Amino acid sequence: MADPAVRIPDAKVALSTASVYPESTATAFEIAARLGYDGVEVMVWTDPVSQDIEALRRLSDYHRIPILAVHAPCLLITQRVWSTDPWTKLQRARTAAEKLGAATVVVHPPFRWQRQYARGFVDGIWRMADETDVRFAVENMYPWRYRDREMLAYAPDWDVTKDDYRHFTIDLSHASTARTDALGMLDRMGDRLGHVHLADGRGSAKDEHLVPGRGDQPCAEVLERLALNGFDGHVVIEVNTRRAMSGAEREADLAEALAFTRLHLASATSGAPGSSAAASALRAPRR
């Protein structure tokens, strides 16, 4: 009997430039193009190229790989990137996204010690979202843990579904670190889910960002649910390859992550996900 038809969903699969660390932003573009990713998400951080709109445009043009999202510099190590003022950072991220043709700016909730920023964060994100077609997708985070102690480091909350945002980013590695139910969070986000960071985890206190399928998070189930719901946002592979012993090992991890994602996004009209029909979708990467 012939294989059932396969519907390739509209969601594009992108590579976060953070996934090649400690290699450069430029290396991420090269790898994404070579492996057949649909685009990249630029993590704006200490690499000067990640902060330079014209340099990013040249990389995108040279490798013929679009920039689908910009991750604002919200990390501890990027507190001085693009200003020390958090609203200035978001304004510059929006400008970069608009100039580079990216649909989404990913932003973390404030740290608790950023008290003034945190007080006005929810309303401020709405105001910024009203001024542009770019989505501001606020990302779920997690409590910080050390031994038997827990610190709530983010405000208003690490669980962004407790607040009113127009768009969300769900990060499955963060859900693992928070020891929360990722599928339940997905349900709470509903049609406001605009962006996905795909990575796995095992519930460690450390944010692991494992290759999907190597932990205990419902990565496959999330992708299959997205496909069935007609999700048309971006699925971004954001994994940790710092322990790779060579460039070839790093690429193998990123190729595996891409194959896993495409397999589970390919929704057969009949038959179980992961069938030969779904697997055949992997032979034709979308560009």
Short mmCIF file of C-alpha atoms in Angstrom, two decimals:
data_model
loop_
_atom_site.label_atom_id
_atom_site.label_comp_id
_atom_site.label_asym_id
_atom_site.label_seq_id
_atom_site.Cartn_x
_atom_site.Cartn_y
_atom_site.Cartn_z
CA MET A 1 0.00 0.00 0.00
CA ALA A 2 1.28 3.47 -0.88
CA ASP A 3 2.52 5.73 1.88
CA PRO A 4 -0.06 8.28 3.07
CA ALA A 5 0.40 11.86 2.00
CA VAL A 6 2.59 14.03 4.20
CA ARG A 7 1.74 17.63 5.03
CA ILE A 8 4.84 19.74 5.53
CA PRO A 9 3.88 22.41 8.09
CA ASP A 10 4.53 26.09 7.56
CA ALA A 11 6.83 26.30 10.58
CA LYS A 12 10.43 26.95 9.60
CA VAL A 13 13.32 25.34 11.45
CA ALA A 14 16.14 27.72 12.37
CA LEU A 15 19.51 27.38 14.06
CA SER A 16 20.32 29.63 16.98
CA THR A 17 23.79 31.09 16.62
CA ALA A 18 24.23 30.20 20.31
CA SER A 19 24.22 26.53 19.28
CA VAL A 20 27.76 26.74 17.87
CA TYR A 21 29.36 28.43 20.91
CA PRO A 22 32.33 28.80 21.42
CA GLU A 23 32.50 29.14 17.64
CA SER A 24 31.49 32.46 16.09
CA THR A 25 28.25 33.89 14.78
CA ALA A 26 29.69 33.64 11.27
CA THR A 27 30.29 29.91 11.76
CA ALA A 28 26.62 29.45 12.67
CA PHE A 29 25.51 30.90 9.33
CA GLU A 30 27.90 28.62 7.48
CA ILE A 31 26.72 25.49 9.31
CA ALA A 32 23.04 26.40 9.01
CA ALA A 33 23.36 26.81 5.25
CA ARG A 34 25.38 23.63 4.80
CA LEU A 35 22.98 21.47 6.83
CA GLY A 36 19.83 22.85 5.20
CA TYR A 37 18.27 24.86 8.02
CA ASP A 38 15.57 27.32 6.95
CA GLY A 39 17.23 30.24 8.69
CA VAL A 40 19.01 31.43 11.81
CA GLU A 41 18.15 33.14 15.06
CA VAL A 42 20.86 35.61 16.00
CA MET A 43 21.79 35.58 19.67
CA VAL A 44 23.08 39.10 20.32
CA TRP A 45 25.98 38.74 22.71
CA THR A 46 29.69 39.49 23.11
CA ASP A 47 30.67 38.45 19.56
CA PRO A 48 30.94 41.85 17.76
CA VAL A 49 29.44 40.39 14.57
CA SER A 50 26.23 39.49 16.43
CA GLN A 51 25.83 43.19 17.33
CA ASP A 52 26.51 44.56 13.82
CA ILE A 53 23.45 44.77 11.55
CA GLU A 54 25.44 45.26 8.36
CA ALA A 55 27.79 42.37 9.14
CA LEU A 56 24.76 40.14 9.79
CA ARG A 57 23.16 41.25 6.52
CA ARG A 58 26.31 40.35 4.62
CA LEU A 59 26.45 36.92 6.22
CA SER A 60 22.79 36.32 5.41
CA ASP A 61 23.27 37.38 1.79
CA TYR A 62 26.50 35.44 1.31
CA HIS A 63 25.14 32.16 2.68
CA ARG A 64 21.63 32.80 1.31
CA ILE A 65 20.15 31.99 4.70
CA PRO A 66 17.54 34.35 6.20
CA ILE A 67 17.59 35.76 9.70
CA LEU A 68 14.25 34.73 11.18
CA ALA A 69 14.64 36.04 14.73
CA VAL A 70 16.81 38.24 16.91
CA HIS A 71 17.42 37.28 20.54
CA ALA A 72 17.83 40.47 22.54
CA PRO A 73 20.92 40.64 24.82
CA CYS A 74 19.21 39.61 28.08
CA LEU A 75 21.83 37.28 29.56
CA LEU A 76 24.06 38.02 32.53
CA ILE A 77 27.08 38.07 30.21
CA THR A 78 25.42 40.64 27.93
CA GLN A 79 24.46 43.24 30.54
CA ARG A 80 26.63 45.84 28.77
CA VAL A 81 25.90 44.83 25.17
CA TRP A 82 23.92 47.50 23.28
CA SER A 83 23.73 49.75 26.37
CA THR A 84 23.13 49.03 30.03
CA ASP A 85 19.54 50.26 29.72
CA PRO A 86 17.22 47.28 29.09
CA TRP A 87 14.66 49.26 27.08
CA THR A 88 17.39 50.56 24.80
CA LYS A 89 18.46 46.96 24.23
CA LEU A 90 14.93 46.04 23.15
CA GLN A 91 14.63 49.08 20.89
CA ARG A 92 17.89 48.14 19.18
CA ALA A 93 16.76 44.53 18.87
CA ARG A 94 13.55 45.71 17.21
CA THR A 95 15.51 47.92 14.81
CA ALA A 96 17.81 45.03 13.95
CA ALA A 97 14.84 42.72 13.34
CA GLU A 98 13.12 45.27 11.11
CA LYS A 99 16.24 45.95 9.06
CA LEU A 100 17.15 42.27 8.72
CA GLY A 101 13.63 41.08 7.91
CA ALA A 102 13.31 39.00 11.09
CA ALA A 103 9.79 38.30 12.32
CA THR A 104 10.53 37.93 16.03
CA VAL A 105 12.48 39.46 18.89
CA VAL A 106 12.99 36.99 21.73
CA VAL A 107 13.18 38.58 25.17
CA HIS A 108 13.60 37.22 28.71
CA PRO A 109 11.64 38.60 31.66
CA PRO A 110 13.72 41.01 33.77
CA PHE A 111 16.00 39.97 36.58
CA ARG A 112 14.49 40.78 39.96
CA TRP A 113 17.20 43.30 40.74
CA GLN A 114 16.12 45.32 37.66
CA ARG A 115 13.26 46.66 39.74
CA GLN A 116 12.15 49.64 37.68
CA TYR A 117 12.37 47.67 34.44
CA ALA A 118 10.43 44.78 35.99
CA ARG A 119 7.64 47.05 37.28
CA GLY A 120 6.90 48.38 33.81
CA PHE A 121 7.84 45.31 31.80
CA VAL A 122 4.45 43.86 30.84
CA ASP A 123 2.96 47.20 29.80
CA GLY A 124 6.21 48.22 28.11
CA ILE A 125 6.32 45.08 25.98
CA TRP A 126 2.74 45.74 24.86
CA ARG A 127 3.64 49.32 23.90
CA MET A 128 6.65 48.18 21.89
CA ALA A 129 4.62 45.44 20.20
CA ASP A 130 2.04 48.04 19.16
CA GLU A 131 4.74 50.05 17.37
CA THR A 132 5.95 47.35 14.96
CA ASP A 133 5.00 44.24 13.01
CA VAL A 134 7.84 42.39 14.75
CA ARG A 135 6.68 39.96 17.44
CA PHE A 136 8.08 40.43 20.93
CA ALA A 137 7.95 36.82 22.18
CA VAL A 138 8.64 36.61 25.93
CA GLU A 139 10.45 33.42 26.94
CA ASN A 140 9.79 31.14 29.91
CA MET A 141 12.70 30.91 32.34
CA TYR A 142 13.27 28.95 35.59
CA PRO A 143 14.14 29.30 39.29
CA TRP A 144 17.84 29.31 40.09
CA ARG A 145 18.82 26.40 42.34
CA TYR A 146 21.87 25.65 44.42
CA ARG A 147 21.80 22.42 46.44
CA ASP A 148 18.54 22.61 48.39
CA ARG A 149 18.03 26.34 47.89
CA GLU A 150 15.89 28.03 45.26
CA MET A 151 16.10 31.65 44.16
CA LEU A 152 13.39 33.37 42.12
CA ALA A 153 15.62 35.39 39.83
CA TYR A 154 13.06 36.71 37.33
CA ALA A 155 10.21 39.21 37.62
CA PRO A 156 7.28 39.39 37.29
CA ASP A 157 7.77 35.58 37.10
CA TRP A 158 9.89 32.92 35.42
CA ASP A 159 6.60 31.32 34.28
CA VAL A 160 5.61 33.92 31.72
CA THR A 161 2.12 32.43 31.30
CA LYS A 162 1.19 34.04 34.63
CA ASP A 163 1.32 37.43 32.90
CA ASP A 164 -0.39 38.96 29.89
CA TYR A 165 1.86 39.03 26.83
CA ARG A 166 0.86 39.13 23.18
CA HIS A 167 3.36 36.45 22.19
CA PHE A 168 5.36 33.80 23.98
CA THR A 169 8.51 31.78 23.33
CA ILE A 170 8.52 28.32 24.86
CA ASP A 171 11.94 26.88 25.69
CA LEU A 172 11.85 23.18 26.54
CA SER A 173 15.27 23.17 28.23
CA HIS A 174 14.07 25.96 30.53
CA ALA A 175 10.90 23.98 31.26
CA SER A 176 13.11 21.05 32.23
CA THR A 177 15.24 23.17 34.56
CA ALA A 178 12.06 24.63 36.10
CA ARG A 179 10.72 21.05 36.48
CA THR A 180 7.43 22.15 35.00
CA ASP A 181 5.12 20.40 32.55
CA ALA A 182 6.06 21.64 29.08
CA LEU A 183 2.85 20.39 27.48
CA GLY A 184 0.80 22.13 30.15
CA MET A 185 2.73 25.34 29.50
CA LEU A 186 2.12 24.92 25.78
CA ASP A 187 -1.61 24.66 26.47
CA ARG A 188 -1.56 27.81 28.61
CA MET A 189 0.23 29.74 25.88
CA GLY A 190 -2.38 28.65 23.34
CA ASP A 191 -2.55 30.73 20.18
CA ARG A 192 -0.19 33.31 21.69
CA LEU A 193 2.71 30.90 21.18
CA GLY A 194 4.82 32.63 18.54
CA HIS A 195 8.21 30.99 18.82
CA VAL A 196 9.84 27.76 20.01
CA HIS A 197 13.33 27.04 21.37
CA LEU A 198 13.79 23.31 20.95
CA ALA A 199 16.23 21.55 23.24
CA ASP A 200 16.06 18.70 25.72
CA GLY A 201 16.86 18.33 29.41
CA ARG A 202 16.82 15.91 32.34
CA GLY A 203 15.55 18.20 35.09
CA SER A 204 19.01 19.34 36.19
CA ALA A 205 19.44 22.57 38.13
CA LYS A 206 21.66 23.63 35.22
CA ASP A 207 20.08 24.75 31.95
CA GLU A 208 21.25 21.81 29.81
CA HIS A 209 20.06 22.50 26.24
CA LEU A 210 20.58 18.91 25.10
CA VAL A 211 20.03 17.72 21.54
CA PRO A 212 16.31 16.82 21.25
CA GLY A 213 15.73 13.17 22.08
CA ARG A 214 18.61 12.92 24.55
CA GLY A 215 16.67 13.98 27.64
CA ASP A 216 13.24 13.38 29.12
CA GLN A 217 11.33 16.38 27.75
CA PRO A 218 8.35 15.80 25.41
CA CYS A 219 10.17 17.26 22.39
CA ALA A 220 8.53 14.91 19.90
CA GLU A 221 5.07 15.43 21.38
CA VAL A 222 5.46 19.21 21.30
CA LEU A 223 6.47 19.16 17.63
CA GLU A 224 3.66 16.82 16.67
CA ARG A 225 1.15 19.02 18.48
CA LEU A 226 2.49 22.11 16.71
CA ALA A 227 2.11 20.38 13.35
CA LEU A 228 -1.43 19.25 14.09
CA ASN A 229 -2.37 22.78 15.23
CA GLY A 230 -0.93 24.36 12.07
CA PHE A 231 1.76 26.33 13.93
CA ASP A 232 3.32 28.79 11.49
CA GLY A 233 5.96 30.35 13.74
CA HIS A 234 9.60 29.32 13.98
CA VAL A 235 11.15 26.32 15.68
CA VAL A 236 14.69 27.20 16.69
CA ILE A 237 17.31 24.61 17.59
CA GLU A 238 19.07 26.07 20.62
CA VAL A 239 21.39 23.36 21.94
CA ASN A 240 24.68 23.25 23.80
CA THR A 241 27.56 21.87 21.72
CA ARG A 242 30.39 23.17 23.89
CA ARG A 243 31.53 19.63 24.69
CA ALA A 244 31.93 18.67 21.04
CA MET A 245 35.47 17.43 20.48
CA SER A 246 35.61 18.66 16.88
CA GLY A 247 33.75 20.69 14.29
CA ALA A 248 32.55 17.47 12.72
CA GLU A 249 31.04 16.29 16.03
CA ARG A 250 29.30 19.65 16.48
CA GLU A 251 27.83 19.46 12.98
CA ALA A 252 26.68 15.90 13.58
CA ASP A 253 24.78 17.04 16.69
CA LEU A 254 23.16 19.90 14.78
CA ALA A 255 22.27 17.64 11.87
CA GLU A 256 20.68 15.17 14.30
CA ALA A 257 18.67 17.96 15.92
CA LEU A 258 17.43 19.16 12.52
CA ALA A 259 16.46 15.63 11.44
CA PHE A 260 14.59 15.01 14.71
CA THR A 261 12.68 18.26 14.34
CA ARG A 262 11.70 17.76 10.72
CA LEU A 263 10.67 14.17 11.38
CA HIS A 264 8.24 15.10 14.15
CA LEU A 265 6.92 18.21 12.41
CA ALA A 266 6.01 16.13 9.35
CA SER A 267 2.39 15.27 10.04
CA ALA A 268 1.06 12.28 8.06
CA THR A 269 -2.60 12.49 7.11
CA SER A 270 -2.82 8.85 8.20
CA GLY A 271 -0.47 6.62 10.10
CA ALA A 272 1.52 7.36 13.21
CA PRO A 273 4.08 10.19 13.45
CA GLY A 274 7.52 8.85 12.65
CA SER A 275 6.15 6.58 9.88
CA SER A 276 8.01 6.10 6.61
CA ALA A 277 5.78 8.78 5.10
CA ALA A 278 6.89 11.29 7.71
CA ALA A 279 10.48 10.21 7.36
CA SER A 280 10.37 10.82 3.61
CA ALA A 281 9.80 14.50 4.33
CA LEU A 282 13.37 14.69 5.59
CA ARG A 283 14.74 14.17 2.10
CA ALA A 284 13.68 17.63 0.97
CA PRO A 285 14.87 20.34 3.36
CA ARG A 286 12.85 23.53 2.97
CA ARG A 287 14.70 26.72 2.04
#
